[in-house]
Tab-separated table of C-alpha atoms in Angstrom:
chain	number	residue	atom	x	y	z
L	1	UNK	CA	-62.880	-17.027	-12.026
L	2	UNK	CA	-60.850	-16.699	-15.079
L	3	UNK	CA	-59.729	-13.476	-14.278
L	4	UNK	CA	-58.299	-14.411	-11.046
L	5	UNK	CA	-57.164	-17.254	-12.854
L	6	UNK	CA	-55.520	-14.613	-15.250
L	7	UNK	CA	-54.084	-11.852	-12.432
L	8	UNK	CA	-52.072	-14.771	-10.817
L	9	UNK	CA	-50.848	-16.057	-13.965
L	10	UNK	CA	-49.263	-12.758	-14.774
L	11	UNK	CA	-48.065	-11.934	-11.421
L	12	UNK	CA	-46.155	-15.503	-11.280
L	13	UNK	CA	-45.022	-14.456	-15.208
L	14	UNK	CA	-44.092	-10.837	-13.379
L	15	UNK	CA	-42.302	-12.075	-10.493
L	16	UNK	CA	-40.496	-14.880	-12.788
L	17	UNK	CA	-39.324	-12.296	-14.944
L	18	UNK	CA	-37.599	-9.814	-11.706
L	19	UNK	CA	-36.169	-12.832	-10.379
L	20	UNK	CA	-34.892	-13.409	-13.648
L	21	UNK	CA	-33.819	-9.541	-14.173
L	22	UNK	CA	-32.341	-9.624	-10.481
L	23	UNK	CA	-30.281	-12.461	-10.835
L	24	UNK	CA	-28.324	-11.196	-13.887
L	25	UNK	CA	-27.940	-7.848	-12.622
L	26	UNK	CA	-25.646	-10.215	-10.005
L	27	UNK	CA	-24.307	-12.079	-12.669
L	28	UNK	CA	-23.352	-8.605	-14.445
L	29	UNK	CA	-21.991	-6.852	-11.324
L	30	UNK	CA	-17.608	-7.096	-11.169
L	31	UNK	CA	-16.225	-9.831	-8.790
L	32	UNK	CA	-14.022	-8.370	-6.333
L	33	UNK	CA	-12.284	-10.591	-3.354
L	34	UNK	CA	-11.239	-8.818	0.026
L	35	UNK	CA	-8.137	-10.009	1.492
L	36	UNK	CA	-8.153	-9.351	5.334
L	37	UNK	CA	-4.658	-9.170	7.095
L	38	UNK	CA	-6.311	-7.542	10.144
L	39	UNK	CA	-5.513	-3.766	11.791
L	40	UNK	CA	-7.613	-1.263	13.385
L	41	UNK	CA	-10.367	-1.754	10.056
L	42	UNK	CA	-10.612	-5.150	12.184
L	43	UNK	CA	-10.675	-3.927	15.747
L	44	UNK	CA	-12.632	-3.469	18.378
L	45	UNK	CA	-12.549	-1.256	22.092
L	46	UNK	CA	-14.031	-1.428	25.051
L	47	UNK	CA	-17.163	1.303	24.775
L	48	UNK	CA	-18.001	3.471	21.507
L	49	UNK	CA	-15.819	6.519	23.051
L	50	UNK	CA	-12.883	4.116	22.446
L	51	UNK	CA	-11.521	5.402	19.454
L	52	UNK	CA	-8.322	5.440	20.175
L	53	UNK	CA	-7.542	2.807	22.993
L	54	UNK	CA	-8.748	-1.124	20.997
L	55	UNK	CA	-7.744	-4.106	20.359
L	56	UNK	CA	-6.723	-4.459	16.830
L	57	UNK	CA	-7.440	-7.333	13.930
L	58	UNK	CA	-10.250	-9.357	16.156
L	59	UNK	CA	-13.018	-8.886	13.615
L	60	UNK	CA	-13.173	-11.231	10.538
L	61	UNK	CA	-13.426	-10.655	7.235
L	62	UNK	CA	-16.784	-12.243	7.038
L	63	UNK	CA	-18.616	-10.220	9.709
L	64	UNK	CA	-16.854	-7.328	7.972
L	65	UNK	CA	-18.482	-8.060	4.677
L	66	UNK	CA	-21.979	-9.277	6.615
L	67	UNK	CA	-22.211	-5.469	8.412
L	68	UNK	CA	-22.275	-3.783	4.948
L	69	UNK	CA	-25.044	-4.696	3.071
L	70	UNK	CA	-24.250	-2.440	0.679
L	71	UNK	CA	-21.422	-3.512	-0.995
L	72	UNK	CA	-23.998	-6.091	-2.356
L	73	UNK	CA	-25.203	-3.423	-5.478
L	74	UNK	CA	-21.387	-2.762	-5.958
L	75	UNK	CA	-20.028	-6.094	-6.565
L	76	UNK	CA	-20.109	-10.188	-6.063
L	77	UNK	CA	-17.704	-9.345	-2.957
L	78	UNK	CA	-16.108	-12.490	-1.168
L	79	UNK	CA	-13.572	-12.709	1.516
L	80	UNK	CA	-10.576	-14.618	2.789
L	81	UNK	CA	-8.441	-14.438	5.898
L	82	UNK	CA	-4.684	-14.020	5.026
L	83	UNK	CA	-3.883	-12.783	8.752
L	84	UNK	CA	-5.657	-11.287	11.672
L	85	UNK	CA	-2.462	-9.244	12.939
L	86	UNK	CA	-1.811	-5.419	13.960
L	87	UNK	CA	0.348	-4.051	11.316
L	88	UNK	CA	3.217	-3.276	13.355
L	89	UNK	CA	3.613	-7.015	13.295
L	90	UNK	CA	3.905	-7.446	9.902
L	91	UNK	CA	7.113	-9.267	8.474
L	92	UNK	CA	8.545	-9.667	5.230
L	93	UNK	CA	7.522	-13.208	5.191
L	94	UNK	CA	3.899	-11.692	5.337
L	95	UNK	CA	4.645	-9.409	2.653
L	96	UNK	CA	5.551	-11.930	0.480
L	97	UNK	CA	2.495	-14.313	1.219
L	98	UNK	CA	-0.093	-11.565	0.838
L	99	UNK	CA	1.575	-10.404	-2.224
L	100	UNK	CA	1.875	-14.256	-3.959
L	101	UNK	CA	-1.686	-14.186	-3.235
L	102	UNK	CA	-2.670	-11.242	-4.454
L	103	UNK	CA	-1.103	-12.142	-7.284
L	104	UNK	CA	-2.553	-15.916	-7.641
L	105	UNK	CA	-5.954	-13.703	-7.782
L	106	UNK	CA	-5.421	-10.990	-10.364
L	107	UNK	CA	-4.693	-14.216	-12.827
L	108	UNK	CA	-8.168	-15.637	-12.129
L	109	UNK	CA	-10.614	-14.391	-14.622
L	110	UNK	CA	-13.494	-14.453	-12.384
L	111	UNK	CA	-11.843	-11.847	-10.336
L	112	UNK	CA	-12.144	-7.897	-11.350
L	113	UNK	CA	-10.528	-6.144	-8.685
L	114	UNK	CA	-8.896	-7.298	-5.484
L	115	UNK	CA	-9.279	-4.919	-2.058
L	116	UNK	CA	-6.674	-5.694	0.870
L	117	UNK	CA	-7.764	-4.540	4.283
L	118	UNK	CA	-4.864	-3.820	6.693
L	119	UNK	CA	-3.459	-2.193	9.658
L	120	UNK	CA	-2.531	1.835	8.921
L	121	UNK	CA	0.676	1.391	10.992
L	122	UNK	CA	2.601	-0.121	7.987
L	123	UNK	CA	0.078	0.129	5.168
L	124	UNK	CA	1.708	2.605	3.064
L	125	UNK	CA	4.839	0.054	3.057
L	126	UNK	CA	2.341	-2.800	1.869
L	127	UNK	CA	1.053	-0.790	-0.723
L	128	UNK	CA	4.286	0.223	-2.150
L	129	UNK	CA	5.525	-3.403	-1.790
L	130	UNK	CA	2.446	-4.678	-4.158
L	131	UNK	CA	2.531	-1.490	-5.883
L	132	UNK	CA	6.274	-2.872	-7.220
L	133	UNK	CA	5.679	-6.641	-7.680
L	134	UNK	CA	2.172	-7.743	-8.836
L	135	UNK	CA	2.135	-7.885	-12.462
L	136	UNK	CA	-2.001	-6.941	-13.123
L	137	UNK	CA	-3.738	-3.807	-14.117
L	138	UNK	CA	-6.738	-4.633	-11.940
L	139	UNK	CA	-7.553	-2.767	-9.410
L	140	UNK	CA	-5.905	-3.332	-6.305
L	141	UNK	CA	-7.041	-1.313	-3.358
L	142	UNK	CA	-5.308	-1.324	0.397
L	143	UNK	CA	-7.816	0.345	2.867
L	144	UNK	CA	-7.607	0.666	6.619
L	145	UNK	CA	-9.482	2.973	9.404
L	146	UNK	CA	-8.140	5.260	11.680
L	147	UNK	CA	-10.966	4.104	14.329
L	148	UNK	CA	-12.467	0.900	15.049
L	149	UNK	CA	-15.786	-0.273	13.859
L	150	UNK	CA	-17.107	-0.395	17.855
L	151	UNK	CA	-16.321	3.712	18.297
L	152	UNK	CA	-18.187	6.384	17.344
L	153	UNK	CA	-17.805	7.847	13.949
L	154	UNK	CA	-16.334	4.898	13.259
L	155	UNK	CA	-14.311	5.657	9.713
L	156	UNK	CA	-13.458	1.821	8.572
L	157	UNK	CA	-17.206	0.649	7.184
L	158	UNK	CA	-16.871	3.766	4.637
L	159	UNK	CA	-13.777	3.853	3.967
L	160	UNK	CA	-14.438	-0.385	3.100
L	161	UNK	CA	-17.506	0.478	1.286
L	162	UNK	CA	-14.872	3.569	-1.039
L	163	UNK	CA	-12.526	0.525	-1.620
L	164	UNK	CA	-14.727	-1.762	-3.034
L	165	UNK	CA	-16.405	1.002	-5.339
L	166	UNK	CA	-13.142	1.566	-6.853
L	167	UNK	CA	-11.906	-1.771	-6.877
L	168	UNK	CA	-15.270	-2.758	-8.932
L	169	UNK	CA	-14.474	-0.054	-11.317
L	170	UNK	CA	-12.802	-0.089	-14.788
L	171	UNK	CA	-11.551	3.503	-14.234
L	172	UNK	CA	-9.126	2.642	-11.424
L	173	UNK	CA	-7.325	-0.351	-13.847
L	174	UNK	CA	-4.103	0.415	-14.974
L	175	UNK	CA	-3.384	2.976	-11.936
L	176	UNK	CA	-1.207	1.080	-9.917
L	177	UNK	CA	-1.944	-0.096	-6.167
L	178	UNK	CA	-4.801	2.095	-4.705
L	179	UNK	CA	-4.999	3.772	-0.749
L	180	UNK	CA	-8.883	4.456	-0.377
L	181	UNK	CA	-8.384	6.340	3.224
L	182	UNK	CA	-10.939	9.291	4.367
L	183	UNK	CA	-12.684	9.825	0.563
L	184	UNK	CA	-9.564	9.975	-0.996
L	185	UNK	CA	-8.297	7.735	-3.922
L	186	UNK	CA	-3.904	7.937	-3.135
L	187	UNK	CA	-1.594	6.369	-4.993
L	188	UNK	CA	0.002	3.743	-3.113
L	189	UNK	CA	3.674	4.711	-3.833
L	190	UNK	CA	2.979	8.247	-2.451
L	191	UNK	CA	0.993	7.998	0.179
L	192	UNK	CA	1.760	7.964	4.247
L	193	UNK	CA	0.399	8.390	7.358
L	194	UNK	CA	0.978	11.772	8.364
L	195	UNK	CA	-0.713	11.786	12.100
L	196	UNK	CA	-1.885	8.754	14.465
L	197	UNK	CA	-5.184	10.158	15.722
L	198	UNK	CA	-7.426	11.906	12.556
L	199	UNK	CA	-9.299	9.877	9.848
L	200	UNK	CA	-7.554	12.326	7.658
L	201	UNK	CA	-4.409	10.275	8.624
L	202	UNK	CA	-2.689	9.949	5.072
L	203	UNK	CA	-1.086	12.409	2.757
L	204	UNK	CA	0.921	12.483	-0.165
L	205	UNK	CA	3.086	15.271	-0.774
L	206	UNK	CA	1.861	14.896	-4.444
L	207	UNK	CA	-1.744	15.065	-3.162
L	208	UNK	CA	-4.204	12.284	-4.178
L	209	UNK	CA	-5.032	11.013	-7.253
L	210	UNK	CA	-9.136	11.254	-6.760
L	211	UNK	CA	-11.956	11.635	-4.320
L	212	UNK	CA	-14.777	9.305	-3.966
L	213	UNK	CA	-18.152	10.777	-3.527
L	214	UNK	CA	-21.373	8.661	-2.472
L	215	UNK	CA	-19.696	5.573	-4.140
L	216	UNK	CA	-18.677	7.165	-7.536
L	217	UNK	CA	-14.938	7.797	-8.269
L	218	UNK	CA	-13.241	11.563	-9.335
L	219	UNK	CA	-10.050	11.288	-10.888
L	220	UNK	CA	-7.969	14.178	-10.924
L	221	UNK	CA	-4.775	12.637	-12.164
L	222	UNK	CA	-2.900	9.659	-12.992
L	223	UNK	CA	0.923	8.092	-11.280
L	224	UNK	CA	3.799	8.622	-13.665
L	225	UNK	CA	6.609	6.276	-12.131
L	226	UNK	CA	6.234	2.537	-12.918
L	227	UNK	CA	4.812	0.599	-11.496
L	228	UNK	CA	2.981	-3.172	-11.033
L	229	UNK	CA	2.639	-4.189	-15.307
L	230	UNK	CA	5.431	-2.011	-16.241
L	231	UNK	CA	7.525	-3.045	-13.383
L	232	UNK	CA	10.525	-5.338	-13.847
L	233	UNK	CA	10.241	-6.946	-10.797
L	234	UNK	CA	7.588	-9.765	-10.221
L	235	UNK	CA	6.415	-11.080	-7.121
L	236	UNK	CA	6.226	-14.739	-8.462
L	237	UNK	CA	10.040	-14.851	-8.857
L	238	UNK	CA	11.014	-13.385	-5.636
L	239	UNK	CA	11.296	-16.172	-2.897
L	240	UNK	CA	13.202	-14.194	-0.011
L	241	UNK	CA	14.048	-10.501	0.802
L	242	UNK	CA	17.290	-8.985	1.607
L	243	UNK	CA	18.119	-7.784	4.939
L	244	UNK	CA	17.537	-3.966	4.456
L	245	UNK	CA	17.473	-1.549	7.583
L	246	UNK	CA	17.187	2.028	8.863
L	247	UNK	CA	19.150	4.512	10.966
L	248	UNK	CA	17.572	7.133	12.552
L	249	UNK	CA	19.279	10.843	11.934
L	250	UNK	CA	19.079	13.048	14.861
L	251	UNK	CA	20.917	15.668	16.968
L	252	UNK	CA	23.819	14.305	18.891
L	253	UNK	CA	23.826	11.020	16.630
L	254	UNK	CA	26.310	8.197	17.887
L	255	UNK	CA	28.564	6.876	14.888
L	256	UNK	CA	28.114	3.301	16.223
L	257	UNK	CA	24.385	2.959	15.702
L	258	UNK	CA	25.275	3.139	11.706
L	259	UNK	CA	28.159	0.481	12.965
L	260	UNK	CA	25.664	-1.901	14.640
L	261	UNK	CA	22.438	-1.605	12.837
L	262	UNK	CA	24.380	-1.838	8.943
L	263	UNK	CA	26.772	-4.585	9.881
L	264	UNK	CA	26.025	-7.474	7.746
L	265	UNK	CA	23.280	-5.905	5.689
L	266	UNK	CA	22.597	-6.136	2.145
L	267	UNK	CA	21.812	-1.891	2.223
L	268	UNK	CA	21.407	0.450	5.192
L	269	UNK	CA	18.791	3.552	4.859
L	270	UNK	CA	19.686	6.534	6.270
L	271	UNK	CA	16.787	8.561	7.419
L	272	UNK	CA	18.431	11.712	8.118
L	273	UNK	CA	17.721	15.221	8.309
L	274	UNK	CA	16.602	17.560	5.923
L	275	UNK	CA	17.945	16.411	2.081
L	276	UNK	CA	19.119	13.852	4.070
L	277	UNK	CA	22.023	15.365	5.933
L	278	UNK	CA	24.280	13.391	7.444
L	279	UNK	CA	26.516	13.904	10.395
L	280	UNK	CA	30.274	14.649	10.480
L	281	UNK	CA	30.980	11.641	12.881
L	282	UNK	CA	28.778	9.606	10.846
L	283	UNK	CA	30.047	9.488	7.813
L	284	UNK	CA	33.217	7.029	8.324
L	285	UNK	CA	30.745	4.647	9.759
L	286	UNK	CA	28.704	4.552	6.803
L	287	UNK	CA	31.712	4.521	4.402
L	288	UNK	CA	33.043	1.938	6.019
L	289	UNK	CA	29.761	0.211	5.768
L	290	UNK	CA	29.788	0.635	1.973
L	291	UNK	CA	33.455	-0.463	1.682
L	292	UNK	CA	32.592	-3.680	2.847
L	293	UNK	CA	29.700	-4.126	0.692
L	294	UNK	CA	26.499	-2.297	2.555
L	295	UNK	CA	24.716	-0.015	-0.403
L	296	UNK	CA	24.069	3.246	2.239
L	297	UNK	CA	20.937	4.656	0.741
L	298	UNK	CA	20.403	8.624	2.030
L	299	UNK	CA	16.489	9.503	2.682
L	300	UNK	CA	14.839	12.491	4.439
L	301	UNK	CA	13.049	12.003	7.734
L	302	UNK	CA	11.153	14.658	6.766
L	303	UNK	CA	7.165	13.747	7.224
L	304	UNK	CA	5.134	15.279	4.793
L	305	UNK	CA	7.962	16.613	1.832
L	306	UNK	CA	11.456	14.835	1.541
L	307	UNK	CA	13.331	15.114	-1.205
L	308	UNK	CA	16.726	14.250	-1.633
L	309	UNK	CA	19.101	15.024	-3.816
L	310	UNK	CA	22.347	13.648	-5.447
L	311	UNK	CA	25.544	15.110	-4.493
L	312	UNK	CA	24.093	17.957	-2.041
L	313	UNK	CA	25.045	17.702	1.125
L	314	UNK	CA	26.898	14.770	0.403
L	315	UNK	CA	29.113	14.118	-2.424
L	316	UNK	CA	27.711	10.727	-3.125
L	317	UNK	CA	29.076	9.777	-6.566
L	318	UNK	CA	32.449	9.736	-4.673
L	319	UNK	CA	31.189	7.411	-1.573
L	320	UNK	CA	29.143	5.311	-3.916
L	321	UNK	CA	25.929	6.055	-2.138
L	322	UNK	CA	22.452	6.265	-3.335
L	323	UNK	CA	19.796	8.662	-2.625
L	324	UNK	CA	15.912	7.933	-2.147
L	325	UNK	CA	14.669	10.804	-4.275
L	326	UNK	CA	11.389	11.370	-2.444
L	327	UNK	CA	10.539	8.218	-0.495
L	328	UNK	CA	10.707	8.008	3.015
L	329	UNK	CA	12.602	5.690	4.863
L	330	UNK	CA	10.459	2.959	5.147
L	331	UNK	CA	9.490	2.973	1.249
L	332	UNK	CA	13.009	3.497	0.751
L	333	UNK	CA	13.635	0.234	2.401
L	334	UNK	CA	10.818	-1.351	0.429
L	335	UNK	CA	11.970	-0.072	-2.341
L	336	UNK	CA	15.991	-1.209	-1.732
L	337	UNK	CA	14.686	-5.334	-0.726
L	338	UNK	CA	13.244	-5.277	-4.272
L	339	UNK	CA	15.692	-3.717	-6.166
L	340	UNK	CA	18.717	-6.084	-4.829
L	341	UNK	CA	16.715	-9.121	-5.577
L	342	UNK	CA	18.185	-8.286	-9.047
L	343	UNK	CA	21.258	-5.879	-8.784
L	344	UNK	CA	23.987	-4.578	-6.475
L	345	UNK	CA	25.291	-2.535	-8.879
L	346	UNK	CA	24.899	1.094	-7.386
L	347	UNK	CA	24.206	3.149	-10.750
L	348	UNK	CA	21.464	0.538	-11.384
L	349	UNK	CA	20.117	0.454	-8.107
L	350	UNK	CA	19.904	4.728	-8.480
L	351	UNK	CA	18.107	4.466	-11.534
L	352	UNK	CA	15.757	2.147	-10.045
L	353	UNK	CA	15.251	4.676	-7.490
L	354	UNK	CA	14.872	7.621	-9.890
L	355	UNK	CA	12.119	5.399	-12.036
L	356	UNK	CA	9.897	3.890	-9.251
């Protein structure tokens, strides 16, 4: 009897003791918080062989979190619900929110690492957009899915799980804003979606920064312009965003669409044509433009390599233009709101442009 006595006593005293050992393993693990604005990652079709043809941003964050288990032995994970909107939708009021939140978080010190889940339409502009204004060298990691969650090889619960892993890790602080698409780690300033209909949607010209294999993270090399700490913009002093637009370049190009789409913008991007060529007809239009105060910012349209350069092609020192160096349109718009939150000055905002 007092050996039974004795087996239960240590097998309470064991179990005590792996409760005990359990519970701060939790209390050791990081603390990451997923911010859900919505997108295909949060979609759902009709039948698994929908993986193209869904609803987008109908699954929340919660249900999310509750179909991967695993993210449990990665981190103290917790979500909120900034939207639940396709990306295509997304407005610079919404940039601004989710960034001011963002934000808010990386000053808590119970948070380690902050994941944003969002729509792949526009997620390389988020990215950039945080990847310029939050002032943290925590981890912050935008991930999306090229499929959603009802279809068959769905990509979004891995590609979730990636983003977490890296987001809970101390090697991915100080790296800038993150893209974990498809096993790749991508800096958020380079990266873009390249094609509509692969889970090997994004690219950077630059190639990624990492891979991330069965939950550990390969780093391969590190971002060189500036960016979030050593940026000099800061997303708790910017209130509103200036009206920045784009022109399309093309064959056959009407002067007037520079007329009507520029008129009564703070800066007009030019998405044009090889180093950003622009066309004979077009170019009073977008002096004009700059004469009465439009900056006219030349980018390449180019999809996976532009790269544009001062004074080739056109002689911009004598319009007063500025060129994108090697970000698309739509970062170069990003890019241009920030930058005229704190100059109009043209040399400045080209240096800007050189440096981030």
């Amino acid at each position: 009897m007092y050996l039974s006595y004795r087996l239960r006593a240590l097998a309470a005293g064991a179990a005590l003791m792996a409760g005990a050992a359990l519970a701060q393993a939790q209390q050791a693990l990081p603390n990451v918080v997923i911010l859900a604005t919505g997108g295909t990652i949060a979609g759902a079709g009709a039948s698994a062989a929908n993986s193209a043809t869904y609803a987008a941003a109908k699954v929340p964050v919660d249900k999310l979190i509750a179909g991967l288990p695993e993210l449990s032995k990665v981190a103290t994970v917790r979500g909120e619900q900034v939207f639940q909107i396709a990306s295509e939708s997304f407005t610079n009021d919404n940039l601004l929110t989710l960034a001011k939140r963002v934000s808010a978080l990386a000053k808590q010190a119970d948070v380690d690492g902050i994941v944003v889940t969002h729509g792949t339409d526009t997620l390389e502009e988020t990215a950039y957009f945080l990847n310029l204004t939050v002032h943290t060298a925590k981890p912050i990691v935008v991930v999306g899915s090229m499929r959603p969650g009802t279809a068959l090889s769905a990509d979004g619960a891995l590609n979730l799980y990636d983003a977490v892993n890296v987001a809970a890790s101390k090697d991915a602080s100080g790296k800038g804003v993150l893209v974990t698409m498809n096993d790749e780690i991508q800096s958020g300033r380079d990266v873009a979606k390249a094609i509509n209909i692969k889970t090997e949607a994004f690219k950077s010209q630059w190639g990624p920064l990492g891979m991330i294999v069965e939950g550990k993270s390969y780093w391969f090399r590190a971002p060189v312009k500036k960016h979030t700490m050593q940026s000099e913009f800061d997303i708790d002093q910017i209130t509103t965003l200036p009206a920045v637009d784009i022109a399309y370049g093309y064959g056959n190009v009407p002067a007037a669409q520079y007329e009507a789409i520029g008129k009564g913008k703070a800066a007009l991007v030019h998405a044009g044509t090889g180093n950003g060529s622009v066309a004979d007809r077009a170019v009073p239009a977008l002096q004009k433009l700059r004469s009465d105060g439009v900056q006219i910012i030349r980018s390449s349209r180019v999809n996976t390599g532009g790269f544009v350069l001062r004074n080739a092609e056109q002689p911009d020192d004598k319009y007063d233009w500025v060129v994108a160096h090697d970000l698309n349109p739509q970062k170069a718009r990003i890019l241009a709101m920030v930058a005229l939150t704190k100059t109009r000055d043209t040399k400045e905002l080209q240096r800007i442009f050189w440096e981030y």
